[in-house]
mmCIF file of C-alpha atoms in Angstrom:
data_model
loop_
_atom_site.group_PDB
_atom_site.id
_atom_site.type_symbol
_atom_site.label_atom_id
_atom_site.label_comp_id
_atom_site.label_asym_id
_atom_site.label_seq_id
_atom_site.Cartn_x
_atom_site.Cartn_y
_atom_site.Cartn_z
ATOM 1 C CA MET A 695 45.267 -105.539 -0.506
ATOM 2 C CA MET A 696 43.829 -102.145 -1.382
ATOM 3 C CA MET A 697 41.917 -103.655 -4.318
ATOM 4 C CA VAL A 698 40.553 -106.466 -2.132
ATOM 5 C CA GLY A 699 39.496 -103.950 0.491
ATOM 6 C CA LEU A 700 37.769 -101.820 -2.137
ATOM 7 C CA MET A 701 35.948 -104.832 -3.570
ATOM 8 C CA LEU A 702 34.778 -105.944 -0.107
ATOM 9 C CA THR A 703 33.522 -102.427 0.608
ATOM 10 C CA MET A 704 31.581 -102.376 -2.662
ATOM 11 C CA MET A 705 30.107 -105.827 -1.988
ATOM 12 C CA LEU A 706 28.970 -104.823 1.511
ATOM 13 C CA ALA A 707 27.407 -101.641 0.147
ATOM 14 C CA ALA A 708 25.558 -103.624 -2.533
ATOM 15 C CA GLN A 709 24.271 -106.109 0.050
ATOM 16 C CA ALA A 710 23.036 -103.274 2.277
ATOM 17 C CA GLN A 711 20.961 -101.786 -0.545
ATOM 18 C CA THR A 712 17.662 -103.331 -1.609
ATOM 19 C CA LYS A 713 15.667 -102.501 -4.738
ATOM 20 C CA VAL A 714 11.974 -103.320 -4.260
ATOM 21 C CA ALA A 715 10.517 -104.351 -7.622
ATOM 22 C CA PRO A 716 7.957 -107.175 -7.222
ATOM 23 C CA LYS A 717 7.497 -109.603 -10.074
ATOM 24 C CA MET A 718 4.344 -108.802 -12.025
ATOM 25 C CA ALA A 719 2.541 -110.505 -14.890
ATOM 26 C CA LYS A 720 -0.958 -110.433 -16.362
ATOM 27 C CA GLY A 721 -3.344 -112.542 -14.301
ATOM 28 C CA MET A 722 -1.267 -112.453 -11.112
ATOM 29 C CA GLU A 723 -3.343 -112.097 -7.914
ATOM 30 C CA LYS A 724 -2.264 -111.300 -4.362
ATOM 31 C CA VAL A 725 -4.721 -111.181 -1.446
ATOM 32 C CA TYR A 726 -3.798 -109.336 1.752
ATOM 33 C CA VAL A 727 -5.505 -109.333 5.147
ATOM 34 C CA THR A 728 -5.256 -106.157 7.251
ATOM 35 C CA GLU A 729 -5.921 -106.331 11.001
ATOM 36 C CA SER A 730 -6.075 -102.965 12.778
ATOM 37 C CA LYS A 731 -6.388 -102.045 16.441
ATOM 38 C CA VAL A 732 -7.054 -98.427 17.384
ATOM 39 C CA ALA A 733 -7.100 -97.064 20.933
ATOM 40 C CA ILE A 734 -9.078 -93.810 21.098
ATOM 41 C CA PRO A 735 -8.956 -91.762 24.344
ATOM 42 C CA GLY A 736 -11.917 -92.546 26.593
ATOM 43 C CA GLN A 737 -13.303 -95.226 24.260
ATOM 44 C CA PRO A 738 -13.015 -99.026 23.987
ATOM 45 C CA GLU A 739 -10.344 -100.312 21.622
ATOM 46 C CA VAL A 740 -11.645 -100.698 18.063
ATOM 47 C CA ASN A 741 -10.697 -103.683 15.915
ATOM 48 C CA MET A 742 -11.089 -103.711 12.146
ATOM 49 C CA THR A 743 -10.292 -106.409 9.589
ATOM 50 C CA LEU A 744 -10.336 -106.012 5.830
ATOM 51 C CA GLU A 745 -9.322 -108.171 2.908
ATOM 52 C CA THR A 746 -7.934 -106.673 -0.280
ATOM 53 C CA LYS A 747 -7.230 -108.315 -3.638
ATOM 54 C CA TYR A 748 -4.518 -106.983 -5.958
ATOM 55 C CA THR A 749 -4.812 -108.177 -9.568
ATOM 56 C CA VAL A 750 -2.441 -107.461 -12.452
ATOM 57 C CA THR A 751 -4.783 -107.057 -15.416
ATOM 58 C CA GLY A 752 -2.281 -106.297 -18.152
ATOM 59 C CA ALA A 753 1.072 -104.918 -19.247
ATOM 60 C CA THR A 754 1.789 -101.536 -20.837
ATOM 61 C CA LYS A 755 4.827 -100.082 -22.581
ATOM 62 C CA ASP A 756 6.064 -98.581 -19.308
ATOM 63 C CA GLY A 757 4.572 -100.847 -16.649
ATOM 64 C CA TYR A 758 1.326 -102.575 -15.682
ATOM 65 C CA LYS A 759 -2.404 -102.144 -15.173
ATOM 66 C CA MET A 760 -3.794 -103.257 -11.814
ATOM 67 C CA GLU A 761 -7.089 -103.548 -9.969
ATOM 68 C CA VAL A 762 -7.343 -103.220 -6.190
ATOM 69 C CA LEU A 763 -10.588 -104.443 -4.625
ATOM 70 C CA THR A 764 -11.582 -104.436 -0.934
ATOM 71 C CA THR A 765 -13.591 -107.654 -0.785
ATOM 72 C CA ASP A 766 -14.456 -107.769 2.924
ATOM 73 C CA PHE A 767 -14.572 -105.446 5.940
ATOM 74 C CA LYS A 768 -15.493 -106.108 9.584
ATOM 75 C CA THR A 769 -15.391 -103.955 12.709
ATOM 76 C CA ASP A 770 -16.398 -104.272 16.365
ATOM 77 C CA ALA A 771 -17.141 -100.546 16.724
ATOM 78 C CA LYS A 772 -20.004 -100.188 19.207
ATOM 79 C CA GLU A 773 -23.150 -98.135 18.791
ATOM 80 C CA GLY A 774 -22.681 -94.779 20.455
ATOM 81 C CA ASN A 775 -18.916 -94.695 19.865
ATOM 82 C CA VAL A 776 -19.095 -91.883 17.315
ATOM 83 C CA ALA A 777 -15.344 -91.608 16.662
ATOM 84 C CA ALA A 778 -15.039 -95.350 16.068
ATOM 85 C CA LEU A 779 -18.124 -95.482 13.860
ATOM 86 C CA MET A 780 -16.849 -92.602 11.729
ATOM 87 C CA MET A 781 -13.431 -94.211 11.413
ATOM 88 C CA SER A 782 -15.013 -97.531 10.461
ATOM 89 C CA GLY A 783 -17.330 -95.739 8.068
ATOM 90 C CA ALA A 784 -14.395 -94.277 6.161
ATOM 91 C CA GLN A 785 -13.029 -97.795 5.678
ATOM 92 C CA GLN A 786 -16.438 -99.186 4.784
ATOM 93 C CA LEU A 787 -16.769 -96.669 1.955
ATOM 94 C CA MET A 788 -14.220 -98.635 -0.048
ATOM 95 C CA LYS A 789 -15.752 -102.100 0.360
ATOM 96 C CA GLY A 790 -16.742 -103.531 -3.007
ATOM 97 C CA LEU A 791 -15.116 -100.704 -4.984
ATOM 98 C CA THR A 792 -12.428 -101.454 -7.562
ATOM 99 C CA LEU A 793 -9.526 -99.037 -7.978
ATOM 100 C CA ARG A 794 -7.970 -99.260 -11.450
ATOM 101 C CA LEU A 795 -4.319 -98.265 -11.319
ATOM 102 C CA THR A 796 -1.377 -97.787 -13.639
ATOM 103 C CA THR A 797 2.101 -98.626 -12.334
ATOM 104 C CA ASP A 798 5.607 -98.401 -13.691
ATOM 105 C CA LYS A 799 7.724 -101.522 -14.320
ATOM 106 C CA ASP A 800 8.728 -101.639 -10.637
ATOM 107 C CA GLY A 801 5.099 -101.696 -9.479
ATOM 108 C CA GLN A 802 5.119 -98.116 -8.217
ATOM 109 C CA VAL A 803 1.634 -96.608 -8.590
ATOM 110 C CA LYS A 804 1.520 -93.692 -11.034
ATOM 111 C CA SER A 805 -2.180 -93.013 -11.613
ATOM 112 C CA LEU A 806 -5.747 -93.810 -10.537
ATOM 113 C CA ASP A 807 -7.728 -94.262 -13.738
ATOM 114 C CA ASN A 808 -11.402 -94.539 -12.693
ATOM 115 C CA TYR A 809 -11.943 -91.899 -10.014
ATOM 116 C CA ASP A 810 -15.006 -90.310 -11.655
ATOM 117 C CA GLU A 811 -16.775 -93.666 -11.533
ATOM 118 C CA LEU A 812 -15.693 -94.277 -7.932
ATOM 119 C CA LYS A 813 -16.737 -90.821 -6.730
ATOM 120 C CA VAL A 814 -20.396 -91.427 -7.588
ATOM 121 C CA LYS A 815 -20.471 -94.681 -5.605
ATOM 122 C CA ILE A 816 -18.506 -93.231 -2.668
ATOM 123 C CA ASP A 817 -20.870 -90.259 -2.443
ATOM 124 C CA GLU A 818 -23.916 -92.534 -2.348
ATOM 125 C CA THR A 819 -22.403 -94.768 0.341
ATOM 126 C CA ALA A 820 -21.367 -91.740 2.430
ATOM 127 C CA ASN A 821 -24.958 -90.408 2.388
ATOM 128 C CA ASN A 822 -26.224 -93.781 3.650
ATOM 129 C CA LEU A 823 -23.603 -93.856 6.411
ATOM 130 C CA VAL A 824 -24.569 -90.377 7.612
ATOM 131 C CA GLU A 825 -28.220 -91.413 7.915
ATOM 132 C CA GLU A 826 -27.183 -94.574 9.782
ATOM 133 C CA LEU A 827 -25.039 -92.587 12.218
ATOM 134 C CA TYR A 828 -27.913 -90.184 12.918
ATOM 135 C CA LYS A 829 -30.141 -93.168 13.729
ATOM 136 C CA GLN A 830 -27.573 -94.742 16.051
ATOM 137 C CA VAL A 831 -26.618 -91.468 17.778
ATOM 138 C CA PRO A 832 -29.602 -89.047 17.624
ATOM 139 C CA MET A 833 -27.696 -86.338 19.525
ATOM 140 C CA LEU A 834 -25.185 -86.211 16.695
ATOM 141 C CA SER A 835 -27.627 -84.286 14.510
ATOM 142 C CA GLN A 836 -27.504 -81.423 17.028
ATOM 143 C CA LEU A 837 -23.706 -81.366 17.084
ATOM 144 C CA MET A 838 -22.854 -81.662 13.399
ATOM 145 C CA ALA A 839 -24.744 -80.872 10.210
ATOM 146 C CA LYS A 840 -25.112 -83.623 7.623
ATOM 147 C CA ASP A 841 -22.736 -82.009 5.155
ATOM 148 C CA ALA A 842 -20.050 -81.521 7.813
ATOM 149 C CA LEU A 843 -20.416 -85.121 8.999
ATOM 150 C CA LYS A 844 -20.278 -86.407 5.436
ATOM 151 C CA ASN A 845 -17.156 -84.343 4.706
ATOM 152 C CA GLN A 846 -15.503 -85.756 7.819
ATOM 153 C CA ILE A 847 -16.303 -89.337 6.811
ATOM 154 C CA MET A 848 -14.996 -88.709 3.297
ATOM 155 C CA THR A 849 -11.741 -87.144 4.490
ATOM 156 C CA GLY A 850 -8.914 -88.829 2.635
ATOM 157 C CA ILE A 851 -10.993 -90.044 -0.323
ATOM 158 C CA THR A 852 -10.191 -87.453 -2.971
ATOM 159 C CA LYS A 853 -8.466 -88.705 -6.116
ATOM 160 C CA GLU A 854 -5.123 -87.539 -4.767
ATOM 161 C CA ASP A 855 -5.756 -89.162 -1.375
ATOM 162 C CA LEU A 856 -6.715 -92.519 -2.877
ATOM 163 C CA LEU A 857 -3.605 -92.458 -5.032
ATOM 164 C CA LYS A 858 -1.475 -91.674 -1.977
ATOM 165 C CA SER A 859 -3.155 -94.497 -0.030
ATOM 166 C CA MET A 860 -1.412 -96.938 -2.387
ATOM 167 C CA GLN A 861 1.890 -95.353 -1.364
ATOM 168 C CA ASN A 862 1.423 -94.790 2.371
ATOM 169 C CA THR A 863 2.978 -96.712 5.258
ATOM 170 C CA THR A 864 0.178 -99.278 5.548
ATOM 171 C CA SER A 865 0.063 -100.226 1.861
ATOM 172 C CA PRO A 866 1.771 -103.410 0.588
ATOM 173 C CA MET A 867 2.793 -101.315 -2.437
ATOM 174 C CA MET A 868 4.484 -98.545 -0.445
ATOM 175 C CA LEU A 869 8.049 -99.750 -1.026
ATOM 176 C CA ASN A 870 7.639 -100.519 -4.743
ATOM 177 C CA GLY A 871 10.211 -98.831 -6.932
ATOM 178 C CA LYS A 872 12.438 -97.708 -4.057
ATOM 179 C CA SER A 873 16.171 -98.409 -3.826
ATOM 180 C CA LEU A 874 16.745 -98.588 -0.082
ATOM 181 C CA MET A 875 19.735 -98.686 2.213
ATOM 182 C CA THR A 876 20.263 -98.231 5.923
ATOM 183 C CA GLY A 877 20.287 -94.551 6.825
ATOM 184 C CA ALA A 878 18.285 -93.417 3.786
ATOM 185 C CA GLN A 879 15.699 -90.729 4.591
ATOM 186 C CA GLU A 880 12.667 -89.292 2.836
ATOM 187 C CA ASP A 881 9.959 -86.725 3.504
ATOM 188 C CA TYR A 882 6.283 -87.712 3.304
ATOM 189 C CA THR A 883 2.829 -86.693 4.480
ATOM 190 C CA ASN A 884 0.943 -89.080 6.756
ATOM 191 C CA GLU A 885 -2.764 -89.911 6.735
ATOM 192 C CA GLN A 886 -3.556 -87.029 9.109
ATOM 193 C CA GLY A 887 -1.921 -84.563 6.712
ATOM 194 C CA LEU A 888 1.181 -84.011 8.867
ATOM 195 C CA LYS A 889 4.601 -83.627 7.256
ATOM 196 C CA MET A 890 6.909 -86.415 8.423
ATOM 197 C CA LYS A 891 10.481 -87.648 7.913
ATOM 198 C CA ARG A 892 11.173 -91.376 7.533
ATOM 199 C CA MET A 893 14.468 -93.255 8.007
ATOM 200 C CA TYR A 894 15.138 -96.759 6.637
ATOM 201 C CA PHE A 895 17.047 -99.694 8.110
ATOM 202 C CA VAL A 896 17.684 -102.581 5.687
ATOM 203 C CA ASN A 897 18.648 -106.148 6.551
ATOM 204 C CA GLY A 898 18.209 -108.347 3.475
ATOM 205 C CA LYS A 899 14.481 -108.877 2.907
ATOM 206 C CA SER A 900 13.609 -107.198 6.223
ATOM 207 C CA ILE A 901 13.071 -103.430 6.115
ATOM 208 C CA THR A 902 12.311 -101.239 9.134
ATOM 209 C CA THR A 903 11.317 -97.579 9.106
ATOM 210 C CA ASN A 904 11.014 -94.908 11.785
ATOM 211 C CA GLY A 905 8.906 -91.823 11.127
ATOM 212 C CA SER A 906 8.673 -88.588 13.122
ATOM 213 C CA MET A 907 6.985 -85.255 12.559
ATOM 214 C CA SER A 908 8.964 -82.659 10.614
ATOM 215 C CA MET A 909 7.087 -79.342 10.468
ATOM 216 C CA THR A 910 8.056 -75.715 11.026
ATOM 217 C CA LYS A 911 5.975 -73.542 13.330
ATOM 218 C CA ASP A 912 4.390 -71.770 10.343
ATOM 219 C CA GLU A 913 3.528 -75.094 8.674
ATOM 220 C CA MET A 914 1.913 -76.318 11.883
ATOM 221 C CA LYS A 915 -0.009 -73.065 12.202
ATOM 222 C CA GLN A 916 -1.449 -73.445 8.695
ATOM 223 C CA PHE A 917 -2.273 -77.098 9.359
ATOM 224 C CA LEU A 918 -4.179 -76.291 12.570
ATOM 225 C CA ILE A 919 -6.144 -73.491 10.905
ATOM 226 C CA SER A 920 -7.071 -75.727 7.964
ATOM 227 C CA GLN A 921 -8.347 -78.416 10.352
ATOM 228 C CA VAL A 922 -10.508 -75.938 12.260
ATOM 229 C CA GLU A 923 -11.890 -74.525 9.002
ATOM 230 C CA LYS A 924 -12.807 -78.028 7.918
ATOM 231 C CA LEU A 925 -14.287 -79.379 11.163
ATOM 232 C CA MET A 926 -15.479 -76.254 13.024
ATOM 233 C CA PRO A 927 -15.865 -73.450 10.486
ATOM 234 C CA GLY A 928 -17.763 -71.314 12.993
ATOM 235 C CA GLN A 929 -14.661 -71.163 15.211
ATOM 236 C CA ALA A 930 -12.173 -70.503 12.426
ATOM 237 C CA ASP A 931 -11.953 -66.694 12.805
ATOM 238 C CA MET A 932 -11.441 -66.939 16.573
ATOM 239 C CA VAL A 933 -8.691 -69.516 16.151
ATOM 240 C CA LYS A 934 -6.948 -67.471 13.439
ATOM 241 C CA GLU A 935 -6.876 -64.396 15.686
ATOM 242 C CA ASN A 936 -5.466 -66.328 18.651
ATOM 243 C CA ILE A 937 -3.424 -69.048 16.944
ATOM 244 C CA ASP A 938 -0.030 -67.922 18.321
ATOM 245 C CA GLN A 939 -1.344 -67.725 21.880
ATOM 246 C CA LEU A 940 -3.055 -71.126 21.568
ATOM 247 C CA MET A 941 0.106 -72.744 20.190
ATOM 248 C CA ASN A 942 2.387 -71.190 22.820
ATOM 249 C CA SER A 943 0.078 -72.379 25.604
ATOM 250 C CA GLY A 944 0.324 -75.957 24.344
ATOM 251 C CA MET A 945 -3.464 -76.185 23.931
ATOM 252 C CA MET A 946 -3.125 -77.057 20.240
ATOM 253 C CA LYS A 947 0.048 -79.136 20.359
ATOM 254 C CA ILE A 948 0.170 -82.051 17.887
ATOM 255 C CA ASP A 949 2.763 -84.785 17.486
ATOM 256 C CA SER A 950 2.979 -88.070 15.609
ATOM 257 C CA LYS A 951 5.411 -90.996 15.435
ATOM 258 C CA GLU A 952 5.370 -94.304 13.591
ATOM 259 C CA THR A 953 7.449 -97.433 13.183
ATOM 260 C CA ALA A 954 7.005 -100.061 10.479
ATOM 261 C CA THR A 955 8.550 -103.425 9.642
ATOM 262 C CA TYR A 956 8.219 -105.094 6.227
ATOM 263 C CA GLU A 957 9.244 -108.647 5.299
ATOM 264 C CA LEU A 958 9.577 -109.314 1.562
ATOM 265 C CA GLN A 959 8.969 -112.571 -0.282
ATOM 266 C CA ASP A 960 11.421 -113.938 -2.849
ATOM 267 C CA ASP A 961 9.206 -112.501 -5.613
ATOM 268 C CA GLY A 962 9.503 -108.986 -4.150
ATOM 269 C CA TRP A 963 5.936 -108.757 -2.856
ATOM 270 C CA VAL A 964 5.435 -107.941 0.819
ATOM 271 C CA LYS A 965 4.927 -111.050 2.964
ATOM 272 C CA THR A 966 4.097 -109.354 6.290
ATOM 273 C CA MET A 967 3.907 -105.807 7.632
ATOM 274 C CA LYS A 968 3.475 -104.266 11.061
ATOM 275 C CA VAL A 969 2.888 -100.544 11.503
ATOM 276 C CA GLU A 970 2.567 -98.849 14.898
ATOM 277 C CA THR A 971 1.465 -95.219 15.065
ATOM 278 C CA THR A 972 1.064 -92.737 17.916
ATOM 279 C CA TYR A 973 -0.895 -89.540 17.298
ATOM 280 C CA ASN A 974 -1.080 -86.949 20.088
ATOM 281 C CA ALA A 975 -3.464 -84.026 19.654
ATOM 282 C CA MET A 976 -3.991 -81.513 22.450
ATOM 283 C CA GLY A 977 -3.024 -84.002 25.148
ATOM 284 C CA GLN A 978 -5.178 -86.834 23.780
ATOM 285 C CA GLU A 979 -3.198 -89.805 22.492
ATOM 286 C CA THR A 980 -4.464 -92.228 19.848
ATOM 287 C CA LYS A 981 -2.496 -95.404 19.198
ATOM 288 C CA SER A 982 -2.941 -97.790 16.298
ATOM 289 C CA THR A 983 -1.359 -101.095 15.376
ATOM 290 C CA VAL A 984 -1.798 -102.500 11.867
ATOM 291 C CA ASN A 985 -0.755 -106.042 10.964
ATOM 292 C CA ILE A 986 -0.897 -107.043 7.288
ATOM 293 C CA TYR A 987 -0.085 -110.449 5.855
ATOM 294 C CA ILE A 988 -0.416 -112.099 2.478
ATOM 295 C CA LYS A 989 -3.176 -114.715 2.361
ATOM 296 C CA HIS A 990 -2.312 -116.131 -1.061
#
């Protein structure tokens, strides 16, 4: 009876654990559609749709070579909605650009191999977007210099950021290479640069995650200062001198939460995803819902 009980326990534990390792072979293509809705305080809801093609271009000793291409992007961001236009602009930067990646045998992304080539094209597109924004919102030129606006649009598009984008919550490749079981936890950094903790819940091919912010007071202090230095450098010294008072008053309070659900196909590739995120900064709450599904 003890042996039977032990065997049943081991079988249940094995069933509760899922290793995500999608089947990959040269020539394989997967196309995903991403539909995003973002609610920005005081602004109409913004809808964005993009289509991304993942192609396995070859095998290596330790894994595979892949290309990721954003083939289409649409948004209903209205003229005059600066926040929405900037957010859409960051997505638009990647349209038509091919990321060449190296993965391990489980499909986990290990390197971005053509960043120098991409950077030239991204820089050119960012300059064009800045000029377009100035035309649509003339007052913007009085509020933000071109370089500052360009830097804001390009936030998240360094080599490291692009590599991480293949591993973040809204990427179909995020789970690749992970051995998951209910109750498993991991630390990560979200797209806003906040340190988070994620917990997994596994039910066969369905995987759910809950993420919440996990930062010490000192880490939050350094994060807030870095954001001010980036976006409002003229105010940086004032904020540094008064950071403790500003944080204690709640004026610079930031919080973030996210939930995600992934459904896997029999071949290990993601079939559908839904990610819901809440980001609260200084009393202003931004909510986003991202639905991703495989087209073919």
